[in-house]
Tab-separated table of C-alpha atoms and ligand atoms in Angstrom:
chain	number	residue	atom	x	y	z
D	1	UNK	CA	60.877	-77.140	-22.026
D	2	UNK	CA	63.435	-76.022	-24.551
D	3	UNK	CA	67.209	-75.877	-24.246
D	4	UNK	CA	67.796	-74.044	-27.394
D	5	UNK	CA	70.440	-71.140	-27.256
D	6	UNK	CA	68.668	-67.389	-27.398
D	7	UNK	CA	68.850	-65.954	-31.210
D	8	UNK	CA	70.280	-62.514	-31.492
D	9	UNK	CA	70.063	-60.981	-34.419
D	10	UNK	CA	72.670	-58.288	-36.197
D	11	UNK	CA	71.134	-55.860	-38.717
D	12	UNK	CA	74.287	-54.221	-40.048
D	13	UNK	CA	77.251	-56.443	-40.284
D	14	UNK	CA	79.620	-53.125	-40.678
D	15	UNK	CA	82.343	-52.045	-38.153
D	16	UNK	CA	79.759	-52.375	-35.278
D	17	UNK	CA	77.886	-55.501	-36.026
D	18	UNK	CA	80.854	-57.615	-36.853
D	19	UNK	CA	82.478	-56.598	-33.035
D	20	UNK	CA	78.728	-57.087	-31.767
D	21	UNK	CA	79.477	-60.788	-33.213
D	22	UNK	CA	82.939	-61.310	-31.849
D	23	UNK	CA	81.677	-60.235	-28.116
D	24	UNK	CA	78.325	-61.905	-27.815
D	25	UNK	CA	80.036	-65.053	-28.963
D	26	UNK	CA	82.755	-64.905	-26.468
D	27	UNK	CA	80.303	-64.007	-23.909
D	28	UNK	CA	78.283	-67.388	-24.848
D	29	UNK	CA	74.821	-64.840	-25.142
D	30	UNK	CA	73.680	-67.108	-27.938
D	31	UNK	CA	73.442	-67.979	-32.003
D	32	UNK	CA	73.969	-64.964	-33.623
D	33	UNK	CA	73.118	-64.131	-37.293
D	34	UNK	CA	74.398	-61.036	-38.887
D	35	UNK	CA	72.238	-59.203	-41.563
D	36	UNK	CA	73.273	-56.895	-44.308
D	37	UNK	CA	71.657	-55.944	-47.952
D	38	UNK	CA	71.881	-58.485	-50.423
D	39	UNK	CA	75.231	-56.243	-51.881
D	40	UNK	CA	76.613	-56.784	-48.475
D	41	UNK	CA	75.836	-60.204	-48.145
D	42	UNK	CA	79.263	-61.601	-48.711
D	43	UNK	CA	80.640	-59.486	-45.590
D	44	UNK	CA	78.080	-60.555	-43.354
D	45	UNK	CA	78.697	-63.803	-44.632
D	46	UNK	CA	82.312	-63.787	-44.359
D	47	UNK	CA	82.444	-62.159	-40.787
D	48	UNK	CA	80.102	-65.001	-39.253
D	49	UNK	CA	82.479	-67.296	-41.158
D	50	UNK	CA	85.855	-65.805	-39.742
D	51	UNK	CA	84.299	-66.107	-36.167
D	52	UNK	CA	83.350	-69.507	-36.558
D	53	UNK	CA	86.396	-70.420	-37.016
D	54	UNK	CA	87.516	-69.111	-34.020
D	55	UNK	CA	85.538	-71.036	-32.040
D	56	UNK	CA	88.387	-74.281	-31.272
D	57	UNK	CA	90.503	-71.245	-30.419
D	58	UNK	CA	88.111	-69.207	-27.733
D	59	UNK	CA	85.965	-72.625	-26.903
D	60	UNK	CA	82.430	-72.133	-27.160
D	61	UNK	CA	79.770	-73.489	-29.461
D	62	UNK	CA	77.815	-70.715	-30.629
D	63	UNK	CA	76.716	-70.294	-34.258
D	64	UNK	CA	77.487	-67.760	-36.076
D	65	UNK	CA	75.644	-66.929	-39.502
D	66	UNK	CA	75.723	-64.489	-42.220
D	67	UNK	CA	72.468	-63.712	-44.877
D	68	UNK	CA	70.734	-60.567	-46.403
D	69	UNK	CA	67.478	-62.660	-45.341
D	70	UNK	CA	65.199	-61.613	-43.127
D	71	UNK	CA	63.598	-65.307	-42.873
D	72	UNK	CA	67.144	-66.535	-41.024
D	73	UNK	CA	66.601	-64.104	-38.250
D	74	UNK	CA	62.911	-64.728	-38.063
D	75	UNK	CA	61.741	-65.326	-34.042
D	76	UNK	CA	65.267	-63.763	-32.775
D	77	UNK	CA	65.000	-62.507	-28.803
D	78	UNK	CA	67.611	-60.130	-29.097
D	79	UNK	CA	67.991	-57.524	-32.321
D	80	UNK	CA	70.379	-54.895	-32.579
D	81	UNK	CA	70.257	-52.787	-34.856
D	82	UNK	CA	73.363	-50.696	-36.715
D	83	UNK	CA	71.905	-50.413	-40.365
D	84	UNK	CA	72.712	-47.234	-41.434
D	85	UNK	CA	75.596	-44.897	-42.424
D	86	UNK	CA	78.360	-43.542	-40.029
D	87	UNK	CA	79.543	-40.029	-39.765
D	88	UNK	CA	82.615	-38.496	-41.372
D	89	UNK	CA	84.606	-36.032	-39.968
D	90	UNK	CA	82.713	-32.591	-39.549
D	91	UNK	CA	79.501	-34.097	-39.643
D	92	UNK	CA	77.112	-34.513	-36.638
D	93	UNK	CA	75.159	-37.387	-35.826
D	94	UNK	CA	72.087	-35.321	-36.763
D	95	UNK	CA	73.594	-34.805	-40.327
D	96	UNK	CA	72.542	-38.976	-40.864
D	97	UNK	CA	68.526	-38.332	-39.777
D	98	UNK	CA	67.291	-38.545	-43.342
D	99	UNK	CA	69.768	-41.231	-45.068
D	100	UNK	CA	69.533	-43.393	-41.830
D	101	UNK	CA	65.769	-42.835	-41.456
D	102	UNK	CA	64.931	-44.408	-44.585
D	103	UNK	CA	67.022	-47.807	-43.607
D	104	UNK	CA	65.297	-47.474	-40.165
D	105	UNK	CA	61.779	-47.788	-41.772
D	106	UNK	CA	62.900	-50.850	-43.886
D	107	UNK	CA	64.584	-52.499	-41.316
D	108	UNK	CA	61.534	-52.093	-38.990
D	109	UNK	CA	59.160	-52.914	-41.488
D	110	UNK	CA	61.335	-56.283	-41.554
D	111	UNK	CA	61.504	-57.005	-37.531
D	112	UNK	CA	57.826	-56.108	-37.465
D	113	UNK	CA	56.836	-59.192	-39.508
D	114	UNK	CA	59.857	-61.490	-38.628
D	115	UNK	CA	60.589	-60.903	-34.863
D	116	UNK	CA	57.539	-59.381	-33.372
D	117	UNK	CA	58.809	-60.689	-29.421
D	118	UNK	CA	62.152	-59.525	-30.101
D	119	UNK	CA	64.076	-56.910	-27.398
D	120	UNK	CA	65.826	-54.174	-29.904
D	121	UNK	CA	68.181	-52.346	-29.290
D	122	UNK	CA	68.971	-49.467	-31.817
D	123	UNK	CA	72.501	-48.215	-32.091
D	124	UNK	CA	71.800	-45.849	-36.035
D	125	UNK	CA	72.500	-42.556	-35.028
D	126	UNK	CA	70.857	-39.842	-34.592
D	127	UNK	CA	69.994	-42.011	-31.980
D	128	UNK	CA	67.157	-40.260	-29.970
D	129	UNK	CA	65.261	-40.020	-33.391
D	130	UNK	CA	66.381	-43.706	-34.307
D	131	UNK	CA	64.414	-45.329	-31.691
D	132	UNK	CA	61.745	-43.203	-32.113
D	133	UNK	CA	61.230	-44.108	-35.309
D	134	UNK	CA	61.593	-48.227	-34.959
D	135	UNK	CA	59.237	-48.087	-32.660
D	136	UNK	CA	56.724	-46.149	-34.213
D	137	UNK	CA	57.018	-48.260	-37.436
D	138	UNK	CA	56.773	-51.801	-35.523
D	139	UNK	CA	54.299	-51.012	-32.810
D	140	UNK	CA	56.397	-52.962	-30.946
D	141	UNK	CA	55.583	-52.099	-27.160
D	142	UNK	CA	57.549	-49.153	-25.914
D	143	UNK	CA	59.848	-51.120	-23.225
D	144	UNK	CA	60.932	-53.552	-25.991
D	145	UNK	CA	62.301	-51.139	-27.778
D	146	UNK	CA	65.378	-49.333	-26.755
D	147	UNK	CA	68.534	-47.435	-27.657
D	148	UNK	CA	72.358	-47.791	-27.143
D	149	UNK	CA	74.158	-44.425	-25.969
D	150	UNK	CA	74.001	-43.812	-22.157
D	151	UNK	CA	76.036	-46.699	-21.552
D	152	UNK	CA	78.433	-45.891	-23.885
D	153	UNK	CA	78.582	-41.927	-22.688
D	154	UNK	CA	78.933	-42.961	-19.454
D	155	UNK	CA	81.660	-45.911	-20.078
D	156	UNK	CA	83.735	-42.702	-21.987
D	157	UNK	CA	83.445	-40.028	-19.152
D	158	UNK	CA	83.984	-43.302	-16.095
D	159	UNK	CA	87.540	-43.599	-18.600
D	160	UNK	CA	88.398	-40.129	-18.665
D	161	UNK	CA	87.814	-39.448	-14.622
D	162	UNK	CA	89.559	-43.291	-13.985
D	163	UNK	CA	92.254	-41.658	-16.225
D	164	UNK	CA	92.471	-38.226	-14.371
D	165	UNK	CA	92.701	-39.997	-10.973
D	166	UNK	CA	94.453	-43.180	-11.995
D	167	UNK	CA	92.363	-45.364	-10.497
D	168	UNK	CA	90.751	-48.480	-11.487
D	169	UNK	CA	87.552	-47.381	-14.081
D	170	UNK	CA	85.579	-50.060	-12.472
D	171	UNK	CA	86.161	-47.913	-9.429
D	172	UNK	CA	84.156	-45.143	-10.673
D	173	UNK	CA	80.699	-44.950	-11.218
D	174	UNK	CA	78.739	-41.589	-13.129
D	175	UNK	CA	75.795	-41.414	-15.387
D	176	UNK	CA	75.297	-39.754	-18.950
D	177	UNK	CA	72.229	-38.629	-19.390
D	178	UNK	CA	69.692	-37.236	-21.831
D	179	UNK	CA	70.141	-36.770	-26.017
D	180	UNK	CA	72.732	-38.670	-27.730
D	181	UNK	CA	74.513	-35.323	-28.823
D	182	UNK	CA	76.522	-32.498	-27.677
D	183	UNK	CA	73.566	-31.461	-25.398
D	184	UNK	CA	74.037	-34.683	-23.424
D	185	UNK	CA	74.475	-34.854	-19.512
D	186	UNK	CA	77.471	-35.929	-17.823
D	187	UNK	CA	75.820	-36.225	-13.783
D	188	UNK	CA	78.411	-34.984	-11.544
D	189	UNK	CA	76.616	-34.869	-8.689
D	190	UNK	CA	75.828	-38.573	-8.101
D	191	UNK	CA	79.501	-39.477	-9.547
D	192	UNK	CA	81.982	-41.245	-7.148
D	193	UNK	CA	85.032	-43.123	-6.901
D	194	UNK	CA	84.105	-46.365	-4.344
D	195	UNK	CA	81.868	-43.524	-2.896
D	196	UNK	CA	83.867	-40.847	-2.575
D	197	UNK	CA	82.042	-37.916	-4.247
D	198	UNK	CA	84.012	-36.558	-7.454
D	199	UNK	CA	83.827	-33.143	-6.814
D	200	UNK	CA	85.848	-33.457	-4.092
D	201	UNK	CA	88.599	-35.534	-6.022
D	202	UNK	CA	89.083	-33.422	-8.776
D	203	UNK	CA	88.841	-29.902	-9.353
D	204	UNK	CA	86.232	-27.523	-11.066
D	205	UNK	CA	88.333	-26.491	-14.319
D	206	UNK	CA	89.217	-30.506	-14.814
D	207	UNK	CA	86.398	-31.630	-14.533
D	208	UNK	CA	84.537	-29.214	-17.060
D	209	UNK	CA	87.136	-29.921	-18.905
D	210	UNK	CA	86.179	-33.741	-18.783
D	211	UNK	CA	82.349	-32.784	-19.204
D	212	UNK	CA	83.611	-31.260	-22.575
D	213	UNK	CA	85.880	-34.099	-23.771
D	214	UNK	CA	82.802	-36.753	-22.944
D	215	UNK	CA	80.384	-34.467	-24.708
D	216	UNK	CA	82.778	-34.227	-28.011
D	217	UNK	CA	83.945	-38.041	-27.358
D	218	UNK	CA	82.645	-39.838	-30.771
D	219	UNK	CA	83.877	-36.700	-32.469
D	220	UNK	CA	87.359	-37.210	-31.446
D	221	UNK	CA	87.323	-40.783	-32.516
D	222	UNK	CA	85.746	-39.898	-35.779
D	223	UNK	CA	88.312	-37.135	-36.283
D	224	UNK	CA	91.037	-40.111	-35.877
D	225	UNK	CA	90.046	-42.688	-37.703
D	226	UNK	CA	88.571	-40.512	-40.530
D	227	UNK	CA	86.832	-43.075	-42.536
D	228	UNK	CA	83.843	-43.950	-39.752
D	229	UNK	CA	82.675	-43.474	-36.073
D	230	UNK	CA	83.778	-45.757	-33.176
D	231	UNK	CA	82.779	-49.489	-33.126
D	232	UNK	CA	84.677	-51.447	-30.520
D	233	UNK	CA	82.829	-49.421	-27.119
D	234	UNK	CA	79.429	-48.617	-28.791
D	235	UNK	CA	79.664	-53.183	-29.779
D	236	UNK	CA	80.617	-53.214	-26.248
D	237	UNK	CA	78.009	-51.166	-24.795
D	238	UNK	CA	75.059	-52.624	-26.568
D	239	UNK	CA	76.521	-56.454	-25.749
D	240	UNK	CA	76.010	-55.085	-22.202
D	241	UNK	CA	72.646	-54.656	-22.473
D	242	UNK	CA	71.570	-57.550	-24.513
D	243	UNK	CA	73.652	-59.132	-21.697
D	244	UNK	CA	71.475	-58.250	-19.014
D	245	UNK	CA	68.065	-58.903	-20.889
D	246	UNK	CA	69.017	-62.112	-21.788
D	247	UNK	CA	70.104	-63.070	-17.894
D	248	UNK	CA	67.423	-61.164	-16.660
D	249	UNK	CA	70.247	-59.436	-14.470
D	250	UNK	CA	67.802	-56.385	-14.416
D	251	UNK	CA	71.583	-54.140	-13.496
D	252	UNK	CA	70.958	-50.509	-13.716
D	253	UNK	CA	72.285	-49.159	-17.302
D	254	UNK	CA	71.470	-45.493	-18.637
D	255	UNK	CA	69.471	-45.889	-22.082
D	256	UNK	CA	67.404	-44.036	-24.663
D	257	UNK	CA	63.855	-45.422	-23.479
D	258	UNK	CA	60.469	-44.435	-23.658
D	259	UNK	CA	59.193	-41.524	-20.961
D	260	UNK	CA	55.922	-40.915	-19.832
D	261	UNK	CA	56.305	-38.484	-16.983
D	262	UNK	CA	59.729	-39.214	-15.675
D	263	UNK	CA	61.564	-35.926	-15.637
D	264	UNK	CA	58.600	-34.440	-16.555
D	265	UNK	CA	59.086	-35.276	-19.710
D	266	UNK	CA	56.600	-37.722	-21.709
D	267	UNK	CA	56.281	-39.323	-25.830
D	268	UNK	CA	59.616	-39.762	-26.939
D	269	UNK	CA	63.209	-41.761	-26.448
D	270	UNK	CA	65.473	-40.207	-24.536
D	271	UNK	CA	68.633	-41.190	-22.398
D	272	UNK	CA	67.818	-42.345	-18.508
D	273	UNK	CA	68.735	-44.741	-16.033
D	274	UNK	CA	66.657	-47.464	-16.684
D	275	UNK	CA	66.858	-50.979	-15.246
D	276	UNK	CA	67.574	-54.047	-17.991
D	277	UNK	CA	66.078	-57.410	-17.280
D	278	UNK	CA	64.008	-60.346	-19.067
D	279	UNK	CA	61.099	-57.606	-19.282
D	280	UNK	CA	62.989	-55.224	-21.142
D	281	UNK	CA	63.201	-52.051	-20.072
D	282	UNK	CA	61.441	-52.944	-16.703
D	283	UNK	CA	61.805	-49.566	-14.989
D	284	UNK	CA	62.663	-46.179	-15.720
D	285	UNK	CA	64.456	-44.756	-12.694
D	286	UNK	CA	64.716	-40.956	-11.555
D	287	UNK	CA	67.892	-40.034	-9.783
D	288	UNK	CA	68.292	-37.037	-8.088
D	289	UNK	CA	70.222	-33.929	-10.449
D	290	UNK	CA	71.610	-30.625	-9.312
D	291	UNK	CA	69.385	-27.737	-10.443
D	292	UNK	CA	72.030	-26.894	-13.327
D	293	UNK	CA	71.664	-30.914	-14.483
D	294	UNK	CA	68.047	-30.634	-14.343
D	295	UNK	CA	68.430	-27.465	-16.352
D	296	UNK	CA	70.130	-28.912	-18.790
D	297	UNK	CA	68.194	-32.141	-19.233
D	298	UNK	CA	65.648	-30.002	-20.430
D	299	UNK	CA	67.325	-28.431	-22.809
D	300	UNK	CA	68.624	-31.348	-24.148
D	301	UNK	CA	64.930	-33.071	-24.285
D	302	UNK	CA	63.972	-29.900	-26.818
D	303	UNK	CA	67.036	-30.361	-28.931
D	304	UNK	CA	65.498	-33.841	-29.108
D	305	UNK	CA	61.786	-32.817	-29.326
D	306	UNK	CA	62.815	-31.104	-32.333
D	307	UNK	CA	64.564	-33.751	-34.186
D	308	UNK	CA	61.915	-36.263	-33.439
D	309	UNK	CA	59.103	-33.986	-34.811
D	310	UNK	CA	61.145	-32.819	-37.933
D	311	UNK	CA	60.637	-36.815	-39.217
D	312	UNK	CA	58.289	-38.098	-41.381
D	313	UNK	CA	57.743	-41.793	-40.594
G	1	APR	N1	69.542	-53.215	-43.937
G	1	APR	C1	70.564	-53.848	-43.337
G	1	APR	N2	71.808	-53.340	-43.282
G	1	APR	C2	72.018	-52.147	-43.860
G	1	APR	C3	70.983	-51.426	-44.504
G	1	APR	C4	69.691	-52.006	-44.518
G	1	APR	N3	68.650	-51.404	-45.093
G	1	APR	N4	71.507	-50.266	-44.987
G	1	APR	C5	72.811	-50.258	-44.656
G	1	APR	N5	73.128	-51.395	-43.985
G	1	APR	C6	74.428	-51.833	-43.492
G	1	APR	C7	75.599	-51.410	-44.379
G	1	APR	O1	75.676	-52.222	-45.552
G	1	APR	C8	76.779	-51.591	-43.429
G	1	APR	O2	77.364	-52.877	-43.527
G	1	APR	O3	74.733	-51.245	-42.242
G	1	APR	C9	76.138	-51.423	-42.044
G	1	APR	C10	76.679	-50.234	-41.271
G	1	APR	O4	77.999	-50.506	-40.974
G	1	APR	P1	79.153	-49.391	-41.005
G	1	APR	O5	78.993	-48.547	-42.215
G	1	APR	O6	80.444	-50.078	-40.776
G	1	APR	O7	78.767	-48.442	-39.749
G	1	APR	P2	79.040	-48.708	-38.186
G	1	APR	O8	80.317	-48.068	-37.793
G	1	APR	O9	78.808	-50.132	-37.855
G	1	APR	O10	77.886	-47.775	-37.582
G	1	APR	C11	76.530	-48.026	-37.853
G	1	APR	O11	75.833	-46.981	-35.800
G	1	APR	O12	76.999	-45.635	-34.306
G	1	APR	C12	76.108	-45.663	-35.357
G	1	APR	O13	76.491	-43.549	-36.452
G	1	APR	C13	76.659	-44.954	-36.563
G	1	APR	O14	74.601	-44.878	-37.766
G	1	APR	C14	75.859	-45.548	-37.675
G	1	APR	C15	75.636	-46.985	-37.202
């Protein structure tokens, strides 16, 4: 019997790693350490530090830590992992593969040795190839391993229809599938508000129109703010899922997970509904798409397939 508090660990204490901190300690998920390189120490450091202190303020008891040592996050049951180097404006995710792959292989030569139970979740874009590649490196077992984008996807196009309709966005449910790209796969034929299908609350011209915006989405933001990609919803996203692997909640979320037949499609990451509970990914679960979104899924499995055979682990 053991009433410690669950360890999640932070590789990357950047933009998304220090919001990562801020929500899992307000949610009461656990200690959290945040890791950076040694150069970066001071930041993870001083993040941990900041949130600490406002712990009298929010009222919980977490710990928060900062190190560039992998011994402090050794035996964590959550990692999430943002190590790695955003986009800029112009660039596309897939533009990162080689820079980011490099930190990928470090960092999972790290969690290999230091948290070999540990659930990860990958958020280092390109994100399909990402997860590939941690869990090649580790060995970890396929349904440990995981990566952040569906929920995320799907949290941006739920905004945009909420928006269109001005309704409540916890009103309306739809799934992003597939790659973590522009071939991704906003489902329109299973999305509702309380129910009601979509297409018959909006019309064909908006709604492509919304398929667009959620397919350009961390584009836009990056074309904003110039300097990096988003950080608050992709944080928020991947707190979700920790969430629900930590409670064993086992809630439906869309994720880049490991196929083996689903979709027809087997051997590599890729973004599906998959169910998120003490197991880790415990299920991978096949909806029912249009023939156009099955189309489509396809396509955006070889844009994958390419990516993910292009690197050299
Ligand atoms: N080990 C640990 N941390 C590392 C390593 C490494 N080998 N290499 C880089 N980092 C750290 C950087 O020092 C930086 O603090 O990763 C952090 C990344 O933070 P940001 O640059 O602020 O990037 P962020 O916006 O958090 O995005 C991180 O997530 O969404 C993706 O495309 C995005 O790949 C990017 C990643």
């Amino acid at each position: 019997m053991t009433n410690k508090r669950p360890k999640i660990a932070l590789i990357g204490a950047g933009q998304i790693g220090g919001v990562m901190a801020l929500l899992a300690a307000q949610k009461e998920l656990g200690d959290i350490v945040l890791l950076d390189i040694p150069q970066a120490e001071g930041v993870a450091k001083g993040k941990a530090l900041d949130i600490q202190e406002s712990r009298p303020i929010d009222g919980y008891d977490a710990e928060i830590t900062g190190t560039s040592d992998y011994a402090d996050v050794a035996g964590a049951d959550v990692v999430i992992v943002t190590a790695g180097v955003p986009r800029k404006p112009g660039m596309s995710r897939d533009d990162l593969v080689e820079i980011n792959l490099r930190i990928i292989r470090d960092v999972a030569g790290n969690l290999k040795t230091h948290c070999p139970d540990a659930f990860v979740i990958v958020i280092t874009n390109p994100l399909d190839a990402m997860v590939y590649a941690m869990q090649q490196v580790t060995g970890f077992p396929t349904h440990k391993v995981c990566g952040m984008a569906g929920v995320l996807d799907s949290a941006r196009l739920r905004y945009f229809l909420a928006d269109a309709l001005d309704v409540s966005t916890s009103n309306v449910q739809a799934m992003v599938l597939g790659g973590h790209g522009d071939s991704m796969v906003p489902l329109l034929s299973t999305a509702n508000v309380g129910g009601v299908p979509i297409t018959t609350l909006i019309d064909e011209d908006r709604l492509d129109a919304i398929v667009a915006r959620t397919r350009k989405a961390g584009g836009e933001i990056v074309g904003l703010l110039k300097t990096g990609s988003a950080f608050f919803s992709p944080a928020a996203a991947a707190i979700r899922m920790a969430e629900s692997y930590l409670k064993d909640e086992k809630t439906l979320l869309p994720a880049a997970a490991w196929l083996d037949g689903e979709y027809d499609l087997r051997g590599f990451y890729f973004g599906a509904p998959t169910i998120i509970g003490a197991g880790g990914i415990e299920k991978v679960v096949e909806v029912p798409l249009s023939d156009t979104e099955r189309e489509a899924l396809h396509a955006s499995a070889g844009a994958v397939q390419t990516l993910v055979e292009g690197i050299q682990l």
